[in-house]
Every structure is written in C-alpha cells, then in structure tokens.
Short mmCIF file of C-alpha atoms in Angstrom, two decimals:
data_model
loop_
_atom_site.label_atom_id
_atom_site.label_comp_id
_atom_site.label_asym_id
_atom_site.label_seq_id
_atom_site.Cartn_x
_atom_site.Cartn_y
_atom_site.Cartn_z
CA PHE A 1 -6.26 -28.66 40.24
CA LEU A 2 -8.86 -27.02 38.07
CA PHE A 3 -7.75 -25.11 34.97
CA VAL A 4 -10.10 -22.88 32.98
CA ILE A 5 -8.95 -22.05 29.47
CA SER A 6 -10.73 -19.42 27.42
CA SER A 7 -10.43 -20.03 23.68
CA VAL A 8 -11.45 -17.89 20.75
CA PHE A 9 -12.42 -19.60 17.51
CA VAL A 10 -11.93 -16.98 14.82
CA SER A 11 -12.17 -18.99 11.64
CA ALA A 12 -15.16 -17.98 9.56
CA GLN A 13 -17.44 -20.42 7.85
CA THR A 14 -17.03 -20.72 4.08
CA PRO A 15 -20.09 -19.24 2.31
CA THR A 16 -22.55 -21.81 1.11
CA GLY A 17 -24.69 -21.95 -2.00
CA PRO A 18 -22.39 -21.25 -4.97
CA VAL A 19 -23.87 -21.68 -8.42
CA ALA A 20 -20.66 -23.44 -9.44
CA SER A 21 -17.32 -24.26 -7.82
CA TYR A 22 -14.16 -25.39 -9.60
CA ASP A 23 -11.21 -26.46 -7.45
CA GLY A 24 -9.12 -28.50 -9.86
CA SER A 25 -10.80 -31.84 -9.19
CA LYS A 26 -11.70 -34.06 -12.14
CA THR A 27 -14.78 -36.12 -12.87
CA ALA A 28 -14.53 -39.83 -13.56
CA THR A 29 -14.22 -39.03 -17.27
CA GLY A 30 -11.36 -36.57 -16.71
CA GLN A 31 -13.35 -33.37 -17.08
CA LEU A 32 -13.38 -30.35 -14.80
CA GLN A 33 -15.57 -31.17 -11.82
CA ASP A 34 -18.10 -28.79 -10.32
CA GLY A 35 -17.94 -29.10 -6.55
CA SER A 36 -21.13 -27.15 -5.85
CA GLY A 37 -23.38 -30.17 -6.13
CA ASN A 38 -25.11 -28.69 -9.20
CA SER A 39 -23.22 -30.93 -11.67
CA LEU A 40 -22.15 -28.01 -13.87
CA HIS A 41 -19.03 -29.86 -14.98
CA GLY A 42 -16.70 -28.28 -17.50
CA THR A 43 -14.40 -29.34 -20.32
CA PHE A 44 -10.64 -28.90 -20.59
CA PHE A 45 -9.19 -27.87 -23.95
CA ASN A 46 -5.73 -28.04 -25.57
CA GLY A 47 -3.95 -29.70 -22.67
CA ALA A 48 -5.33 -27.73 -19.75
CA THR A 49 -5.41 -30.06 -16.78
CA THR A 50 -5.16 -30.33 -13.02
CA THR A 51 -2.00 -30.63 -10.98
CA SER A 52 -1.42 -32.03 -7.51
CA THR A 53 1.78 -30.02 -7.00
CA ASP A 54 0.15 -26.76 -5.94
CA GLY A 55 -3.19 -25.32 -5.00
CA LYS A 56 -5.18 -23.74 -2.18
CA PRO A 57 -5.30 -26.65 -1.34
CA ALA A 58 -4.05 -28.98 -4.10
CA PRO A 59 -5.07 -29.87 -6.73
CA SER A 60 -5.37 -26.77 -8.89
CA MET A 61 -6.00 -26.11 -12.57
CA SER A 62 -2.90 -25.61 -14.71
CA PHE A 63 -2.79 -23.49 -17.88
CA ASP A 64 0.15 -22.99 -20.26
CA GLY A 65 -0.61 -19.41 -21.37
CA VAL A 66 -0.57 -20.47 -25.03
CA ASN A 67 -3.96 -22.03 -25.76
CA ASP A 68 -5.09 -23.93 -22.65
CA TYR A 69 -8.50 -23.18 -21.18
CA ALA A 70 -11.58 -24.73 -19.60
CA ILE A 71 -15.21 -23.88 -20.21
CA ALA A 72 -18.50 -24.72 -18.49
CA ASP A 73 -22.15 -23.80 -18.96
CA ILE A 74 -23.91 -22.27 -15.96
CA PRO A 75 -27.57 -21.40 -15.38
CA ASP A 76 -28.52 -18.06 -16.87
CA PHE A 77 -28.68 -15.41 -14.19
CA SER A 78 -28.45 -11.66 -14.26
CA GLY A 79 -28.05 -9.10 -11.53
CA ASP A 80 -26.04 -9.59 -8.35
CA PHE A 81 -23.01 -11.87 -8.45
CA THR A 82 -19.70 -12.82 -6.87
CA PHE A 83 -16.75 -14.32 -8.72
CA SER A 84 -13.75 -15.40 -6.66
CA SER A 85 -10.60 -17.40 -7.32
CA TRP A 86 -7.09 -18.17 -6.13
CA VAL A 87 -4.51 -17.31 -8.82
CA ARG A 88 -0.79 -17.98 -9.25
CA PRO A 89 0.70 -16.50 -12.46
CA LEU A 90 3.87 -17.50 -14.30
CA SER A 91 6.16 -14.66 -15.27
CA SER A 92 6.57 -15.12 -19.01
CA PHE A 93 3.01 -15.83 -20.13
CA ASN A 94 0.74 -13.00 -19.12
CA PRO A 95 0.42 -9.87 -21.25
CA GLU A 96 -2.48 -7.47 -20.74
CA PHE A 97 -5.93 -9.05 -21.14
CA SER A 98 -4.75 -12.56 -20.18
CA GLY A 99 -8.05 -14.02 -19.03
CA ILE A 100 -8.22 -15.73 -15.65
CA VAL A 101 -12.00 -16.02 -15.27
CA SER A 102 -14.46 -14.71 -17.86
CA SER A 103 -18.18 -14.97 -18.35
CA VAL A 104 -20.36 -14.25 -21.34
CA ASP A 105 -23.94 -14.53 -22.54
CA THR A 106 -24.26 -17.22 -25.19
CA MET A 107 -26.92 -17.48 -27.83
CA GLY A 108 -25.61 -20.47 -29.70
CA ALA A 109 -22.20 -18.85 -30.02
CA ILE A 110 -20.11 -16.72 -27.73
CA ASP A 111 -21.16 -13.07 -27.73
CA PRO A 112 -18.02 -11.49 -26.31
CA TRP A 113 -19.16 -7.97 -25.57
CA GLY A 114 -22.42 -6.63 -24.19
CA ASN A 115 -22.86 -7.39 -20.48
CA SER A 116 -19.87 -9.72 -20.43
CA PHE A 117 -16.75 -9.45 -18.30
CA GLN A 118 -13.42 -10.97 -17.40
CA ILE A 119 -10.90 -10.92 -14.57
CA ASP A 120 -7.52 -10.58 -16.23
CA THR A 121 -3.97 -9.29 -15.93
CA GLY A 122 -4.21 -5.55 -16.38
CA GLY A 123 -2.19 -3.01 -18.32
CA ALA A 124 -2.41 0.54 -19.55
CA LEU A 125 -6.19 0.46 -19.88
CA ALA A 126 -7.66 2.07 -16.75
CA GLY A 127 -4.23 2.44 -15.19
CA CYS A 128 -4.10 -1.15 -13.94
CA SER A 129 -0.55 -1.95 -15.07
CA GLY A 130 0.95 -4.69 -12.92
CA GLN A 131 -2.42 -5.46 -11.35
CA TYR A 132 -5.23 -7.92 -11.66
CA ARG A 133 -8.27 -6.24 -13.17
CA PHE A 134 -12.00 -6.65 -13.65
CA LEU A 135 -12.94 -5.64 -17.18
CA GLY A 136 -16.55 -5.55 -18.27
CA SER A 137 -18.78 -4.04 -20.93
CA ASP A 138 -22.15 -2.48 -20.33
CA SER A 139 -25.28 -3.16 -22.34
CA SER A 140 -24.40 -0.54 -24.97
CA ASP A 141 -21.02 -2.02 -25.89
CA LEU A 142 -21.85 -4.59 -28.56
CA SER A 143 -19.10 -3.84 -31.05
CA GLY A 144 -15.93 -4.56 -29.12
CA ALA A 145 -14.71 -0.98 -29.43
CA LEU A 146 -14.36 -0.71 -25.63
CA ALA A 147 -16.16 2.61 -25.81
CA ASN A 148 -18.07 1.83 -22.64
CA VAL A 149 -15.62 -0.44 -20.90
CA ILE A 150 -16.01 -0.92 -17.14
CA PRO A 151 -12.56 -1.39 -15.54
CA LEU A 152 -11.74 -2.01 -11.89
CA CYS A 153 -8.21 -2.58 -10.58
CA ILE A 154 -8.07 -5.39 -7.99
CA GLY A 155 -4.52 -5.84 -6.67
CA ASN A 156 -0.90 -6.47 -7.62
CA VAL A 157 0.13 -9.38 -9.83
CA ASP A 158 2.65 -11.38 -7.79
CA VAL A 159 4.53 -13.86 -9.97
CA ASN A 160 4.67 -17.47 -8.70
CA ASN A 161 2.58 -16.71 -5.62
CA PHE A 162 -1.08 -17.42 -4.94
CA HIS A 163 -3.43 -14.54 -4.16
CA HIS A 164 -7.18 -14.51 -3.69
CA LEU A 165 -9.25 -12.30 -6.02
CA ALA A 166 -12.94 -11.52 -5.69
CA VAL A 167 -15.40 -9.17 -7.37
CA THR A 168 -18.98 -8.58 -6.24
CA TYR A 169 -21.82 -6.70 -7.87
CA THR A 170 -24.94 -5.42 -6.14
CA SER A 171 -27.14 -2.31 -6.19
CA GLY A 172 -25.28 -1.07 -9.28
CA THR A 173 -21.84 -1.13 -7.64
CA LEU A 174 -18.82 -3.34 -8.32
CA ARG A 175 -16.42 -4.07 -5.46
CA ALA A 176 -12.98 -5.66 -5.69
CA TYR A 177 -11.20 -7.65 -2.97
CA TYR A 178 -7.57 -8.79 -2.82
CA ASP A 179 -6.65 -11.46 -0.27
CA GLY A 180 -9.89 -10.74 1.52
CA LEU A 181 -9.44 -6.97 1.78
CA PRO A 182 -11.53 -4.42 -0.17
CA THR A 183 -9.38 -2.52 -2.65
CA ASN A 184 -11.63 -0.67 -5.09
CA SER A 185 -15.22 0.02 -6.05
CA LEU A 186 -17.06 1.50 -9.00
CA THR A 187 -20.65 2.43 -9.85
CA PRO A 188 -20.88 2.44 -13.67
CA ALA A 189 -22.70 5.37 -15.26
CA VAL A 190 -24.55 2.97 -17.55
CA PRO A 191 -26.09 0.04 -15.66
CA PHE A 192 -24.09 -3.15 -15.88
CA ILE A 193 -26.64 -5.96 -16.17
CA PRO A 194 -24.68 -9.15 -16.65
CA SER A 195 -26.29 -12.05 -18.42
CA LEU A 196 -24.12 -15.01 -17.58
CA ARG A 197 -24.48 -18.41 -19.21
CA LYS A 198 -20.92 -19.58 -19.76
CA VAL A 199 -17.78 -19.38 -17.64
CA MET A 200 -14.27 -19.73 -19.02
CA LEU A 201 -11.06 -20.32 -17.07
CA GLY A 202 -7.64 -19.44 -18.43
CA ARG A 203 -8.96 -17.46 -21.40
CA ASN A 204 -10.29 -13.96 -21.99
CA ARG A 205 -13.88 -13.43 -23.06
CA ILE A 206 -13.15 -13.27 -26.81
CA GLY A 207 -10.88 -16.30 -26.71
CA THR A 208 -7.67 -14.69 -27.94
CA ILE A 209 -5.41 -14.15 -24.90
CA PHE A 210 -4.65 -16.94 -22.46
CA PHE A 211 -3.42 -17.10 -18.86
CA GLY A 212 -0.29 -19.00 -17.86
CA GLY A 213 -0.26 -20.33 -14.32
CA SER A 214 -2.49 -21.99 -11.75
CA ILE A 215 -6.13 -21.23 -10.91
CA ASP A 216 -7.88 -22.77 -7.92
CA GLU A 217 -11.09 -22.59 -5.88
CA THR A 218 -13.02 -20.60 -8.49
CA ARG A 219 -16.47 -19.98 -7.06
CA ILE A 220 -19.48 -18.30 -8.65
CA TYR A 221 -22.43 -16.98 -6.65
CA SER A 222 -25.68 -15.43 -7.87
CA ARG A 223 -25.52 -12.93 -5.02
CA ALA A 224 -23.01 -10.45 -3.67
CA LEU A 225 -21.13 -11.98 -0.76
CA THR A 226 -20.58 -9.85 2.32
CA ALA A 227 -17.14 -8.63 3.30
CA SER A 228 -16.92 -11.26 6.03
CA GLU A 229 -17.83 -14.01 3.56
CA ILE A 230 -15.06 -12.82 1.23
CA VAL A 231 -12.63 -13.02 4.16
CA ALA A 232 -13.77 -16.60 4.78
CA LEU A 233 -12.96 -17.55 1.19
CA ALA A 234 -9.59 -15.79 1.28
CA THR A 235 -8.43 -17.26 4.57
CA ALA A 236 -9.55 -20.78 3.64
CA ALA A 237 -9.55 -21.76 7.30
CA PRO A 238 -9.93 -25.45 8.12
CA ALA A 239 -13.42 -26.52 9.05
CA LEU A 240 -14.19 -26.48 12.75
CA PRO A 241 -15.10 -29.72 14.54
CA ALA A 242 -18.73 -30.76 14.38
CA GLY A 243 -20.84 -28.85 16.85
CA VAL A 244 -18.27 -26.07 17.33
CA SER A 245 -19.14 -22.61 16.03
CA SER A 246 -16.98 -19.59 15.32
CA THR A 247 -17.50 -18.04 18.74
CA THR A 248 -15.65 -17.50 21.98
CA GLY A 249 -15.91 -20.48 24.28
CA THR A 250 -14.68 -21.64 27.65
CA VAL A 251 -13.12 -25.06 28.05
CA THR A 252 -12.78 -26.54 31.53
CA ILE A 253 -10.05 -29.06 32.05
CA GLU A 254 -9.83 -30.91 35.36
CA ILE A 255 -6.56 -32.63 36.19
CA SER A 256 -6.23 -34.83 39.25
CA CYS A 257 -2.86 -34.78 41.02
#
C-alpha cells in the first residue's frame, strides 16, 4: 500500500537579530544573561532573580513589586524599534505606572523624560485602566510634567496569567500588539525620536514604581518587526527540524503488507 500524507507546517520562524534578549537565564556570575549573542548582560538589584517554576518557557525573571528590578546597558540607537515581552502580573503589587520594561537615554545618570518610554500597568491616564500601556514622552517633555505624554493602550491585565506584549515604532507610528494581535496605533503630533541606551525590567523609567510578577523573553530590536514576526514571538512555536521550512509539504509513506 502507498499512503500520501499532505502536511502543513504553520509555525513561523522566530525573528532573528535582536539587539538584546533577556529570558531569565543567568550568567556564570549570577547576573541577567543576554541571549542575543551581543553580551549585553544586566544586573539584578534588591533580590530580583530568576525562577524555574514558570516562564514561556521557564526560567523567567521574578520581581516582588516592592523594589526589585534589573538593568542593562544597550547600544545607543534611535529611530525604529520593537520591544516585546511575556508578562505575568501578581494581583496585589501593580498600581498605575508599575514598570514592566522601560528605556531611557543616559548621560552619566538616568534622564527619565525626553524621548524615554515604558511599558507599564495602565490607569486613568489615557483611559488605559485595567490594561497594559505604552507610555512615552516626546522630545519636548523634559520636565516630567507629562504635558506631551504619548500613551498607547495595549491589552487587558490578566492576573496570574502570561500574555505577550509588543510595541513597534516606524515611520512616526507606534503600534501595539497583544498576544500577537494588533490592538492599537498612534502617530504622535510631535515626533517621538527615542534615544535608547539603558533598559530596565521591573521598574518604571524614573525608578519609583515597581512591577510584581514574572517577566520573560524580553526582546529588543532596532527595527520594527512585521506583524507576522510579532505572531512568531507570541506563539513561541517549537523550532522545526533541520532542513524543514514553514511551508506545505507532501510526505510519502510506503508500507509493505
């Protein structure tokens, strides 16, 4: 007998070339390991650590919502970007502005405002109550008055469950994705020209409000990923066998009886 089986391989390939990638692994010295191959390792502070009990996949980074955070220096780049991360919040630790991922321009010390941003737990500002939110400042906002804040609601905060968040920026437009699906977009009236030299996990950009929960697979790109690449990150499909691509194929199986 001759059986012909048509198979469809639908898993997308994970985008390559991140500037930095933090998945909860540690270096030999116990610091936050950069998995991009660029050796942009970070430092844990105040008890922030990794845990093997959860993750997408495990391990993930664990933050207490009180004062835990991690910080890493990244190459200075401005213009297009993608920030993405898996996030699992704990119920009692996350008021508005609890920073999940934030990035700032540093000139010897953290400058928390102009052309900086964070992905946080939202609130009344911009009508993002109960949602994750992108919150940035354009080049004119250097005082912290939030006069020119750039907000973008991403998707619902779901306590104790992991969800994938992503924000891209290209051609003057911000786009938000929740579990791989586009949810919102915004073209700021004043150009948003990020100057990114430092990334913080578990803390907002001015270092005052902390996130309680797990953060995993945080990836930073100096380009805007396509919608299909965002889907690939959000689905986290297992890698295909060597030599097999994400296409439709025909497998012939011959069985002798």
